GROMACS .gro file of C-alpha atoms in nm:
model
   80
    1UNK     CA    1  -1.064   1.338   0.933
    2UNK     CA    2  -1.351   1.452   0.703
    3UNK     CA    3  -1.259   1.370   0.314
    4UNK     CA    4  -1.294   1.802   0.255
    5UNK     CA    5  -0.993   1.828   0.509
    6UNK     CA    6  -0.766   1.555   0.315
    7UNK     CA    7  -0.871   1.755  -0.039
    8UNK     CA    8  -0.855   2.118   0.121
    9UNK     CA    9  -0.664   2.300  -0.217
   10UNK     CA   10  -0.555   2.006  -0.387
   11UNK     CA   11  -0.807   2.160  -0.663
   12UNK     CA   12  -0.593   2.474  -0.652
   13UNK     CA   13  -0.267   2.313  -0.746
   14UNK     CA   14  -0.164   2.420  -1.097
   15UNK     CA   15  -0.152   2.236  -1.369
   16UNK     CA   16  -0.246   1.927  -1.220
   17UNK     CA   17  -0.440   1.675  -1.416
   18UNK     CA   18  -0.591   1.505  -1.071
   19UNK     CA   19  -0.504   1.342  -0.732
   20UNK     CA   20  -0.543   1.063  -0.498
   21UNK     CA   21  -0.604   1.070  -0.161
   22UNK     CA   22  -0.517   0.718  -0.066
   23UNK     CA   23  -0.532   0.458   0.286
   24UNK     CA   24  -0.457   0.085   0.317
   25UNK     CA   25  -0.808   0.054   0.243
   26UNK     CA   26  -0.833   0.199  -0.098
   27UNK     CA   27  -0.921   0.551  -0.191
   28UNK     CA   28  -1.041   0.826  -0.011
   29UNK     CA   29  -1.080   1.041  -0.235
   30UNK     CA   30  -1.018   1.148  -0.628
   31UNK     CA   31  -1.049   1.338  -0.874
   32UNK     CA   32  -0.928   1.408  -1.224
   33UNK     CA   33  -0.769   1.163  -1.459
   34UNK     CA   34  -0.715   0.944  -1.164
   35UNK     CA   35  -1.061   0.971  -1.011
   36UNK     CA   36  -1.156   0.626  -0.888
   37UNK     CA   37  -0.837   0.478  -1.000
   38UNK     CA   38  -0.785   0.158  -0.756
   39UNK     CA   39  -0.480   0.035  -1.045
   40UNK     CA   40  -0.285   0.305  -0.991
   41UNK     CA   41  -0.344   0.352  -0.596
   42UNK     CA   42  -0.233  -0.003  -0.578
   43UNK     CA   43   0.086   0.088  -0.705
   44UNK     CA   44   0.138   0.355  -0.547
   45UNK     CA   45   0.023   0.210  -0.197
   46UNK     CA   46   0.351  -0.059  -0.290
   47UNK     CA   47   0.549   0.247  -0.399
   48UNK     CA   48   0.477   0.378   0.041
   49UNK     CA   49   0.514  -0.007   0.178
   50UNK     CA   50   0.883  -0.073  -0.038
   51UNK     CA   51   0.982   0.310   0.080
   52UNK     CA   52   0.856   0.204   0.443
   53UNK     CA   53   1.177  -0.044   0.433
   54UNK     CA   54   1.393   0.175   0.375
   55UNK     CA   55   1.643   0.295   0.709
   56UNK     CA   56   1.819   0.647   0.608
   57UNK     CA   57   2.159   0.689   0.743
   58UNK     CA   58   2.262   0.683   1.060
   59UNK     CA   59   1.899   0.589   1.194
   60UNK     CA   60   1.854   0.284   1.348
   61UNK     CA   61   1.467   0.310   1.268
   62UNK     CA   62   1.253   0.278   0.964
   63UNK     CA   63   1.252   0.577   0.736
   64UNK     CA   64   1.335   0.851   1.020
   65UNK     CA   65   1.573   1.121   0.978
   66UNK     CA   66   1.889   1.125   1.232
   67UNK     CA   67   1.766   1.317   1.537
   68UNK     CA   68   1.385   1.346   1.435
   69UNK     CA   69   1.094   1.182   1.647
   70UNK     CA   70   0.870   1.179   1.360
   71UNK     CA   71   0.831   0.940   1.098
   72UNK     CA   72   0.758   0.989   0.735
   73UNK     CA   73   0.403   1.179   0.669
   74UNK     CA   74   0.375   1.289   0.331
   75UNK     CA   75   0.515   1.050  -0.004
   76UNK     CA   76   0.516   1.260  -0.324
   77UNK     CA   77   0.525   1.112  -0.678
   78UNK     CA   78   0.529   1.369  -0.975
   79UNK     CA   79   0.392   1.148  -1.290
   80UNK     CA   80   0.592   1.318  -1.616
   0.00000   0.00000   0.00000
């Protein structure tokens, strides 16, 4: 996936003071107060791997709702 796919309207989003765009190998993209940021994608790549632990209730695997086939996509974190 090209890096103007993952950041397709992030730009748009209001009031937003910048973004990550984040793999297990560092960032993909940035912009912002957090452009180039590897501290805080760090932390926020150990945020995804401790929430990756997690089993919701009544599922017998990782992080997967009770009746859904798909995992987790998409971890949010709203800095105040």
């Amino acid at each position: 996936m090209s890096t103007a796919a993952l950041t397709a309207g992030l730009d748009r989003i209001p009031d937003q003071l910048g973004y990550l765009v984040i793999s297990e190998d560092g960032v993909l993209a940035s912009a912002g107060e957090l452009e180039n940021d590897e501290h805080t994608a760090s932390v926020i790549m150990q945020m995804v791997r401790t929430a990756n632990r997690f089993r919701l209730s009544g599922s017998a695997d990782r992080f997967r709702s009770p009746g859904s086939e798909d995992n987790w996509s998409k971890f949010s974190k709203h800095f105040r």
